[in-house]
Amino acid sequence: MCGLKERLERLAQIHNGPEGLFAAADPLQIAKRHGDEFVALLCALCAYGNAKNIVKFLEKLDFDLLNSSEKHIKKELKNLKYRFQNEEDLRQIFITLSRLKKENSLEDLFASPYKKSLDVSAGVKNCIREIYKINPYRSRGYEFFFGKIWHNSPQSALKRYNMFLRWMVRKDALDMGLWKQIHSKDLLIPLDTHTHKTALNLGLLKRRICDFKSVLELSNKLKEFDPQDPIKYDFALYRLGQNKGLKSGI
């Protein structure tokens, strides 16, 4: 395992910086350009599907609308669709985040329950709850975008929210580190199919289902390599799987 740790450390050094970030399309490229927690959340929640298409869509968005009136948002957001979200879904997403921005700090929404339990998923749940409270609009696309509130523990991997938290909490040449109230040691891996497959092939993970239990298993395994910053390996694992680096022995 010592060899694997050294390998992951080397990969993190290679990928956790501008060169690694811009080696291929990634929504963090757009989020870093703005340096705003609400823009970052919007970018992260759009991050499902093909990375090039995600970035292409994000490039079309006028993020200044998050600071506009709802009337202006409805007027400007026309003829725009995104995978599962239709035109009205996108209008309501912007309206929801603009309302949230006027009333709350996202960091406080996430950090308040986190501080009681040191569980970042409690912060995610609190944020989703507030989102649904602030806007009664519902549709399949809207609910897919923000996610569902769970009862006991999450079933899904919460990949997009955990990725957003990585951006906000970690501070290095890759991640923005805009937040100070959550510790990097408590972050969870933003598990997607690329990272899941890579972790299985490297022997970091045994569970073959890409769900929240796998998130906990892999996150705890990475803590053995770096207890204070286990998710620093995330982007390297993602790029490794995305580029099929395992086949080339990288």
PDB file of C-alpha atoms in Angstrom:
ATOM      1  CA  MET A   1       0.000   0.000   0.000  1.00  0.00           C
ATOM      2  CA  CYS A   2       2.946   2.302   0.518  1.00  0.00           C
ATOM      3  CA  GLY A   3       3.612   2.206  -3.226  1.00  0.00           C
ATOM      4  CA  LEU A   4       0.009   3.107  -3.951  1.00  0.00           C
ATOM      5  CA  LYS A   5       0.156   6.072  -1.590  1.00  0.00           C
ATOM      6  CA  GLU A   6       3.277   7.371  -3.314  1.00  0.00           C
ATOM      7  CA  ARG A   7       1.583   6.929  -6.678  1.00  0.00           C
ATOM      8  CA  LEU A   8      -1.493   8.859  -5.562  1.00  0.00           C
ATOM      9  CA  GLU A   9       0.657  11.615  -4.082  1.00  0.00           C
ATOM     10  CA  ARG A  10       2.500  11.957  -7.391  1.00  0.00           C
ATOM     11  CA  LEU A  11      -0.758  12.018  -9.351  1.00  0.00           C
ATOM     12  CA  ALA A  12      -2.219  14.653  -7.018  1.00  0.00           C
ATOM     13  CA  GLN A  13       0.856  16.822  -7.558  1.00  0.00           C
ATOM     14  CA  ILE A  14       0.457  16.488 -11.314  1.00  0.00           C
ATOM     15  CA  HIS A  15      -3.292  17.133 -11.494  1.00  0.00           C
ATOM     16  CA  ASN A  16      -4.004  19.541  -8.612  1.00  0.00           C
ATOM     17  CA  GLY A  17      -3.092  22.710 -10.456  1.00  0.00           C
ATOM     18  CA  PRO A  18      -3.909  24.835 -13.527  1.00  0.00           C
ATOM     19  CA  GLU A  19      -2.242  22.434 -15.959  1.00  0.00           C
ATOM     20  CA  GLY A  20      -4.247  19.496 -14.645  1.00  0.00           C
ATOM     21  CA  LEU A  21      -7.465  21.482 -14.451  1.00  0.00           C
ATOM     22  CA  PHE A  22      -7.273  22.710 -18.046  1.00  0.00           C
ATOM     23  CA  ALA A  23      -6.070  19.421 -19.513  1.00  0.00           C
ATOM     24  CA  ALA A  24      -9.719  18.669 -20.286  1.00  0.00           C
ATOM     25  CA  ALA A  25     -13.103  20.332 -19.829  1.00  0.00           C
ATOM     26  CA  ASP A  26     -14.239  20.712 -16.220  1.00  0.00           C
ATOM     27  CA  PRO A  27     -16.942  22.885 -14.567  1.00  0.00           C
ATOM     28  CA  LEU A  28     -14.417  24.114 -11.993  1.00  0.00           C
ATOM     29  CA  GLN A  29     -12.832  26.110 -14.824  1.00  0.00           C
ATOM     30  CA  ILE A  30     -15.985  28.265 -14.931  1.00  0.00           C
ATOM     31  CA  ALA A  31     -16.525  28.381 -11.167  1.00  0.00           C
ATOM     32  CA  LYS A  32     -12.959  29.626 -10.510  1.00  0.00           C
ATOM     33  CA  ARG A  33     -13.422  32.410 -13.026  1.00  0.00           C
ATOM     34  CA  HIS A  34     -16.158  33.919 -10.834  1.00  0.00           C
ATOM     35  CA  GLY A  35     -15.005  33.025  -7.298  1.00  0.00           C
ATOM     36  CA  ASP A  36     -18.567  33.103  -5.919  1.00  0.00           C
ATOM     37  CA  GLU A  37     -20.200  30.379  -3.817  1.00  0.00           C
ATOM     38  CA  PHE A  38     -23.571  30.606  -5.588  1.00  0.00           C
ATOM     39  CA  VAL A  39     -22.043  30.495  -9.061  1.00  0.00           C
ATOM     40  CA  ALA A  40     -19.958  27.528  -7.902  1.00  0.00           C
ATOM     41  CA  LEU A  41     -23.047  25.697  -6.642  1.00  0.00           C
ATOM     42  CA  LEU A  42     -24.804  26.268  -9.949  1.00  0.00           C
ATOM     43  CA  CYS A  43     -21.751  24.989 -11.841  1.00  0.00           C
ATOM     44  CA  ALA A  44     -21.468  21.919  -9.610  1.00  0.00           C
ATOM     45  CA  LEU A  45     -25.146  21.002  -9.860  1.00  0.00           C
ATOM     46  CA  CYS A  46     -24.949  21.226 -13.660  1.00  0.00           C
ATOM     47  CA  ALA A  47     -22.102  18.698 -13.563  1.00  0.00           C
ATOM     48  CA  TYR A  48     -23.772  15.557 -14.826  1.00  0.00           C
ATOM     49  CA  GLY A  49     -23.128  13.986 -18.208  1.00  0.00           C
ATOM     50  CA  ASN A  50     -20.389  14.796 -20.693  1.00  0.00           C
ATOM     51  CA  ALA A  51     -17.846  17.289 -19.312  1.00  0.00           C
ATOM     52  CA  LYS A  52     -17.449  19.148 -22.603  1.00  0.00           C
ATOM     53  CA  ASN A  53     -21.208  19.641 -22.870  1.00  0.00           C
ATOM     54  CA  ILE A  54     -21.381  20.793 -19.238  1.00  0.00           C
ATOM     55  CA  VAL A  55     -18.758  23.494 -19.801  1.00  0.00           C
ATOM     56  CA  LYS A  56     -20.329  24.484 -23.134  1.00  0.00           C
ATOM     57  CA  PHE A  57     -23.666  25.046 -21.378  1.00  0.00           C
ATOM     58  CA  LEU A  58     -22.116  26.931 -18.455  1.00  0.00           C
ATOM     59  CA  GLU A  59     -20.390  29.270 -20.907  1.00  0.00           C
ATOM     60  CA  LYS A  60     -23.845  30.334 -22.140  1.00  0.00           C
ATOM     61  CA  LEU A  61     -25.112  31.376 -18.704  1.00  0.00           C
ATOM     62  CA  ASP A  62     -25.254  34.936 -17.438  1.00  0.00           C
ATOM     63  CA  PHE A  63     -24.408  34.435 -13.778  1.00  0.00           C
ATOM     64  CA  ASP A  64     -25.103  38.110 -13.076  1.00  0.00           C
ATOM     65  CA  LEU A  65     -28.775  37.124 -13.215  1.00  0.00           C
ATOM     66  CA  LEU A  66     -28.331  35.680  -9.724  1.00  0.00           C
ATOM     67  CA  ASN A  67     -28.193  39.303  -8.546  1.00  0.00           C
ATOM     68  CA  SER A  68     -31.147  40.432 -10.679  1.00  0.00           C
ATOM     69  CA  SER A  69     -34.866  40.773 -10.037  1.00  0.00           C
ATOM     70  CA  GLU A  70     -37.098  37.794 -10.695  1.00  0.00           C
ATOM     71  CA  LYS A  71     -38.847  39.747 -13.435  1.00  0.00           C
ATOM     72  CA  HIS A  72     -35.505  40.274 -15.178  1.00  0.00           C
ATOM     73  CA  ILE A  73     -34.578  36.597 -14.772  1.00  0.00           C
ATOM     74  CA  LYS A  74     -37.846  35.515 -16.425  1.00  0.00           C
ATOM     75  CA  LYS A  75     -37.314  37.995 -19.242  1.00  0.00           C
ATOM     76  CA  GLU A  76     -33.708  37.031 -19.973  1.00  0.00           C
ATOM     77  CA  LEU A  77     -33.793  33.248 -19.565  1.00  0.00           C
ATOM     78  CA  LYS A  78     -35.557  32.251 -22.762  1.00  0.00           C
ATOM     79  CA  ASN A  79     -35.062  29.407 -25.232  1.00  0.00           C
ATOM     80  CA  LEU A  80     -32.543  27.726 -22.958  1.00  0.00           C
ATOM     81  CA  LYS A  81     -32.657  24.051 -22.034  1.00  0.00           C
ATOM     82  CA  TYR A  82     -30.205  21.705 -20.344  1.00  0.00           C
ATOM     83  CA  ARG A  83     -30.629  17.948 -20.511  1.00  0.00           C
ATOM     84  CA  PHE A  84     -33.380  17.210 -17.911  1.00  0.00           C
ATOM     85  CA  GLN A  85     -34.117  20.903 -17.275  1.00  0.00           C
ATOM     86  CA  ASN A  86     -36.496  22.777 -19.539  1.00  0.00           C
ATOM     87  CA  GLU A  87     -36.781  26.545 -19.957  1.00  0.00           C
ATOM     88  CA  GLU A  88     -39.041  27.029 -16.942  1.00  0.00           C
ATOM     89  CA  ASP A  89     -36.906  24.757 -14.767  1.00  0.00           C
ATOM     90  CA  LEU A  90     -33.854  26.919 -15.498  1.00  0.00           C
ATOM     91  CA  ARG A  91     -35.761  30.115 -14.743  1.00  0.00           C
ATOM     92  CA  GLN A  92     -36.902  28.709 -11.407  1.00  0.00           C
ATOM     93  CA  ILE A  93     -33.403  27.444 -10.578  1.00  0.00           C
ATOM     94  CA  PHE A  94     -32.031  30.960 -11.040  1.00  0.00           C
ATOM     95  CA  ILE A  95     -34.940  32.449  -9.079  1.00  0.00           C
ATOM     96  CA  THR A  96     -34.380  29.992  -6.215  1.00  0.00           C
ATOM     97  CA  LEU A  97     -30.652  30.723  -5.994  1.00  0.00           C
ATOM     98  CA  SER A  98     -31.231  34.477  -6.277  1.00  0.00           C
ATOM     99  CA  ARG A  99     -33.697  34.312  -3.354  1.00  0.00           C
ATOM    100  CA  LEU A 100     -31.260  32.199  -1.369  1.00  0.00           C
ATOM    101  CA  LYS A 101     -28.429  34.613  -2.103  1.00  0.00           C
ATOM    102  CA  LYS A 102     -30.426  37.554  -0.764  1.00  0.00           C
ATOM    103  CA  GLU A 103     -31.183  35.801   2.526  1.00  0.00           C
ATOM    104  CA  ASN A 104     -28.385  33.359   3.327  1.00  0.00           C
ATOM    105  CA  SER A 105     -24.719  32.553   3.199  1.00  0.00           C
ATOM    106  CA  LEU A 106     -24.277  29.133   1.632  1.00  0.00           C
ATOM    107  CA  GLU A 107     -21.353  28.528   3.943  1.00  0.00           C
ATOM    108  CA  ASP A 108     -23.579  29.093   6.983  1.00  0.00           C
ATOM    109  CA  LEU A 109     -26.289  26.798   5.572  1.00  0.00           C
ATOM    110  CA  PHE A 110     -23.775  23.984   5.198  1.00  0.00           C
ATOM    111  CA  ALA A 111     -21.619  24.704   8.239  1.00  0.00           C
ATOM    112  CA  SER A 112     -24.317  25.115  10.893  1.00  0.00           C
ATOM    113  CA  PRO A 113     -25.431  21.435  10.979  1.00  0.00           C
ATOM    114  CA  TYR A 114     -21.913  20.244  10.120  1.00  0.00           C
ATOM    115  CA  LYS A 115     -20.513  21.785  13.308  1.00  0.00           C
ATOM    116  CA  LYS A 116     -22.923  19.730  15.407  1.00  0.00           C
ATOM    117  CA  SER A 117     -22.079  16.380  13.825  1.00  0.00           C
ATOM    118  CA  LEU A 118     -18.909  16.859  11.725  1.00  0.00           C
ATOM    119  CA  ASP A 119     -20.988  15.279   8.952  1.00  0.00           C
ATOM    120  CA  VAL A 120     -20.912  17.262   5.711  1.00  0.00           C
ATOM    121  CA  SER A 121     -23.944  15.400   4.376  1.00  0.00           C
ATOM    122  CA  ALA A 122     -25.989  17.056   7.145  1.00  0.00           C
ATOM    123  CA  GLY A 123     -25.024  20.373   5.590  1.00  0.00           C
ATOM    124  CA  VAL A 124     -26.081  19.162   2.152  1.00  0.00           C
ATOM    125  CA  LYS A 125     -29.436  18.076   3.538  1.00  0.00           C
ATOM    126  CA  ASN A 126     -29.934  21.443   5.231  1.00  0.00           C
ATOM    127  CA  CYS A 127     -29.184  23.276   1.988  1.00  0.00           C
ATOM    128  CA  ILE A 128     -31.615  21.166  -0.051  1.00  0.00           C
ATOM    129  CA  ARG A 129     -34.283  21.643   2.616  1.00  0.00           C
ATOM    130  CA  GLU A 130     -33.842  25.425   2.474  1.00  0.00           C
ATOM    131  CA  ILE A 131     -33.949  25.385  -1.329  1.00  0.00           C
ATOM    132  CA  TYR A 132     -37.322  23.631  -1.354  1.00  0.00           C
ATOM    133  CA  LYS A 133     -38.610  25.888   1.389  1.00  0.00           C
ATOM    134  CA  ILE A 134     -37.758  29.078  -0.465  1.00  0.00           C
ATOM    135  CA  ASN A 135     -39.513  28.165  -3.740  1.00  0.00           C
ATOM    136  CA  PRO A 136     -42.635  25.948  -4.076  1.00  0.00           C
ATOM    137  CA  TYR A 137     -41.955  25.219  -7.756  1.00  0.00           C
ATOM    138  CA  ARG A 138     -41.577  21.505  -8.549  1.00  0.00           C
ATOM    139  CA  SER A 139     -40.875  19.456 -11.646  1.00  0.00           C
ATOM    140  CA  ARG A 140     -38.865  16.365 -12.529  1.00  0.00           C
ATOM    141  CA  GLY A 141     -36.006  18.440 -13.926  1.00  0.00           C
ATOM    142  CA  TYR A 142     -35.999  20.881 -11.003  1.00  0.00           C
ATOM    143  CA  GLU A 143     -35.955  18.127  -8.385  1.00  0.00           C
ATOM    144  CA  PHE A 144     -33.281  16.182 -10.237  1.00  0.00           C
ATOM    145  CA  PHE A 145     -31.142  19.320 -10.304  1.00  0.00           C
ATOM    146  CA  PHE A 146     -31.284  20.013  -6.569  1.00  0.00           C
ATOM    147  CA  GLY A 147     -31.734  16.427  -5.377  1.00  0.00           C
ATOM    148  CA  LYS A 148     -34.074  14.819  -2.876  1.00  0.00           C
ATOM    149  CA  ILE A 149     -34.150  15.069   0.900  1.00  0.00           C
ATOM    150  CA  TRP A 150     -33.426  11.731   2.574  1.00  0.00           C
ATOM    151  CA  HIS A 151     -34.732  10.448   5.912  1.00  0.00           C
ATOM    152  CA  ASN A 152     -31.948   8.510   7.621  1.00  0.00           C
ATOM    153  CA  SER A 153     -28.835   8.501   5.447  1.00  0.00           C
ATOM    154  CA  PRO A 154     -28.341   9.325   1.750  1.00  0.00           C
ATOM    155  CA  GLN A 155     -28.745   6.590  -0.828  1.00  0.00           C
ATOM    156  CA  SER A 156     -27.115   8.414  -3.732  1.00  0.00           C
ATOM    157  CA  ALA A 157     -23.429   9.320  -3.853  1.00  0.00           C
ATOM    158  CA  LEU A 158     -24.207  13.080  -3.656  1.00  0.00           C
ATOM    159  CA  LYS A 159     -21.393  13.521  -6.178  1.00  0.00           C
ATOM    160  CA  ARG A 160     -22.260  17.059  -7.271  1.00  0.00           C
ATOM    161  CA  TYR A 161     -22.629  18.406  -3.731  1.00  0.00           C
ATOM    162  CA  ASN A 162     -19.447  16.698  -2.525  1.00  0.00           C
ATOM    163  CA  MET A 163     -17.597  18.148  -5.508  1.00  0.00           C
ATOM    164  CA  PHE A 164     -18.954  21.606  -4.656  1.00  0.00           C
ATOM    165  CA  LEU A 165     -17.744  21.162  -1.064  1.00  0.00           C
ATOM    166  CA  ARG A 166     -14.300  20.148  -2.297  1.00  0.00           C
ATOM    167  CA  TRP A 167     -14.109  23.362  -4.347  1.00  0.00           C
ATOM    168  CA  MET A 168     -15.261  25.496  -1.419  1.00  0.00           C
ATOM    169  CA  VAL A 169     -13.270  23.926   1.440  1.00  0.00           C
ATOM    170  CA  ARG A 170      -9.945  22.773   0.003  1.00  0.00           C
ATOM    171  CA  LYS A 171      -7.394  25.480  -0.735  1.00  0.00           C
ATOM    172  CA  ASP A 172      -4.595  24.794  -3.184  1.00  0.00           C
ATOM    173  CA  ALA A 173      -3.707  25.475  -6.816  1.00  0.00           C
ATOM    174  CA  LEU A 174      -6.799  23.487  -7.848  1.00  0.00           C
ATOM    175  CA  ASP A 175      -9.594  24.214  -5.354  1.00  0.00           C
ATOM    176  CA  MET A 176     -10.790  27.659  -4.301  1.00  0.00           C
ATOM    177  CA  GLY A 177     -10.971  27.335  -0.503  1.00  0.00           C
ATOM    178  CA  LEU A 178     -13.516  30.139  -0.102  1.00  0.00           C
ATOM    179  CA  TRP A 179     -14.965  28.639   3.090  1.00  0.00           C
ATOM    180  CA  LYS A 180     -13.339  28.474   6.515  1.00  0.00           C
ATOM    181  CA  GLN A 181     -15.945  26.772   8.752  1.00  0.00           C
ATOM    182  CA  ILE A 182     -15.636  23.212   7.398  1.00  0.00           C
ATOM    183  CA  HIS A 183     -12.437  21.164   7.763  1.00  0.00           C
ATOM    184  CA  SER A 184     -10.976  19.341   4.777  1.00  0.00           C
ATOM    185  CA  LYS A 185     -10.558  16.174   6.883  1.00  0.00           C
ATOM    186  CA  ASP A 186     -14.354  15.736   6.924  1.00  0.00           C
ATOM    187  CA  LEU A 187     -14.923  16.068   3.182  1.00  0.00           C
ATOM    188  CA  LEU A 188     -16.320  13.126   1.231  1.00  0.00           C
ATOM    189  CA  ILE A 189     -15.236  11.882  -2.179  1.00  0.00           C
ATOM    190  CA  PRO A 190     -17.304  13.164  -5.132  1.00  0.00           C
ATOM    191  CA  LEU A 191     -17.865   9.647  -6.430  1.00  0.00           C
ATOM    192  CA  ASP A 192     -18.832   9.214 -10.082  1.00  0.00           C
ATOM    193  CA  THR A 193     -18.483   6.281 -12.463  1.00  0.00           C
ATOM    194  CA  HIS A 194     -14.920   7.227 -13.464  1.00  0.00           C
ATOM    195  CA  THR A 195     -13.658   7.521  -9.882  1.00  0.00           C
ATOM    196  CA  HIS A 196     -15.601   4.456  -8.758  1.00  0.00           C
ATOM    197  CA  LYS A 197     -14.115   2.246 -11.475  1.00  0.00           C
ATOM    198  CA  THR A 198     -10.608   3.568 -10.862  1.00  0.00           C
ATOM    199  CA  ALA A 199     -10.897   2.996  -7.106  1.00  0.00           C
ATOM    200  CA  LEU A 200     -12.075  -0.585  -7.678  1.00  0.00           C
ATOM    201  CA  ASN A 201      -9.185  -1.299 -10.055  1.00  0.00           C
ATOM    202  CA  LEU A 202      -6.638   0.156  -7.633  1.00  0.00           C
ATOM    203  CA  GLY A 203      -8.023  -1.870  -4.717  1.00  0.00           C
ATOM    204  CA  LEU A 204      -9.112   1.245  -2.815  1.00  0.00           C
ATOM    205  CA  LEU A 205     -12.730   0.163  -2.825  1.00  0.00           C
ATOM    206  CA  LYS A 206     -14.546  -3.163  -2.634  1.00  0.00           C
ATOM    207  CA  ARG A 207     -18.196  -2.125  -2.934  1.00  0.00           C
ATOM    208  CA  ARG A 208     -19.275  -2.410  -6.562  1.00  0.00           C
ATOM    209  CA  ILE A 209     -22.316  -0.133  -6.312  1.00  0.00           C
ATOM    210  CA  CYS A 210     -21.712   3.573  -6.804  1.00  0.00           C
ATOM    211  CA  ASP A 211     -23.711   4.828  -3.821  1.00  0.00           C
ATOM    212  CA  PHE A 212     -23.249   6.639  -0.507  1.00  0.00           C
ATOM    213  CA  LYS A 213     -21.856   3.549   1.231  1.00  0.00           C
ATOM    214  CA  SER A 214     -19.113   3.459  -1.388  1.00  0.00           C
ATOM    215  CA  VAL A 215     -18.491   7.164  -0.789  1.00  0.00           C
ATOM    216  CA  LEU A 216     -17.885   6.488   2.900  1.00  0.00           C
ATOM    217  CA  GLU A 217     -15.749   3.416   2.218  1.00  0.00           C
ATOM    218  CA  LEU A 218     -13.478   5.205  -0.253  1.00  0.00           C
ATOM    219  CA  SER A 219     -13.283   8.412   1.788  1.00  0.00           C
ATOM    220  CA  ASN A 220     -12.228   6.441   4.871  1.00  0.00           C
ATOM    221  CA  LYS A 221      -9.636   4.546   2.825  1.00  0.00           C
ATOM    222  CA  LEU A 222      -8.122   7.781   1.555  1.00  0.00           C
ATOM    223  CA  LYS A 223      -7.892   9.029   5.144  1.00  0.00           C
ATOM    224  CA  GLU A 224      -5.285   6.329   5.700  1.00  0.00           C
ATOM    225  CA  PHE A 225      -3.073   8.180   3.201  1.00  0.00           C
ATOM    226  CA  ASP A 226      -3.811  11.711   4.423  1.00  0.00           C
ATOM    227  CA  PRO A 227      -6.058  12.072   7.505  1.00  0.00           C
ATOM    228  CA  GLN A 228      -6.207  15.871   7.218  1.00  0.00           C
ATOM    229  CA  ASP A 229      -6.896  16.145   3.492  1.00  0.00           C
ATOM    230  CA  PRO A 230      -8.098  12.802   2.087  1.00  0.00           C
ATOM    231  CA  ILE A 231     -10.026  14.283  -0.852  1.00  0.00           C
ATOM    232  CA  LYS A 232      -6.931  15.879  -2.361  1.00  0.00           C
ATOM    233  CA  TYR A 233      -6.664  12.635  -4.369  1.00  0.00           C
ATOM    234  CA  ASP A 234     -10.122  13.042  -5.928  1.00  0.00           C
ATOM    235  CA  PHE A 235      -9.255  15.015  -9.040  1.00  0.00           C
ATOM    236  CA  ALA A 236      -6.304  12.742  -9.848  1.00  0.00           C
ATOM    237  CA  LEU A 237      -8.496   9.624  -9.493  1.00  0.00           C
ATOM    238  CA  TYR A 238     -11.149  11.235 -11.675  1.00  0.00           C
ATOM    239  CA  ARG A 239      -8.676  12.212 -14.407  1.00  0.00           C
ATOM    240  CA  LEU A 240      -7.070   8.767 -14.227  1.00  0.00           C
ATOM    241  CA  GLY A 241     -10.414   7.092 -14.877  1.00  0.00           C
ATOM    242  CA  GLN A 242     -11.503   9.676 -17.430  1.00  0.00           C
ATOM    243  CA  ASN A 243      -8.306   9.210 -19.433  1.00  0.00           C
ATOM    244  CA  LYS A 244      -8.205   5.421 -18.933  1.00  0.00           C
ATOM    245  CA  GLY A 245      -4.742   5.898 -17.441  1.00  0.00           C
ATOM    246  CA  LEU A 246      -4.810   2.492 -15.780  1.00  0.00           C
ATOM    247  CA  LYS A 247      -4.316   0.826 -19.139  1.00  0.00           C
ATOM    248  CA  SER A 248      -1.180   2.810 -19.811  1.00  0.00           C
ATOM    249  CA  GLY A 249       0.252   2.156 -16.363  1.00  0.00           C
ATOM    250  CA  ILE A 250       0.250   5.804 -15.283  1.00  0.00           C
TER     251      ILE A 250
END
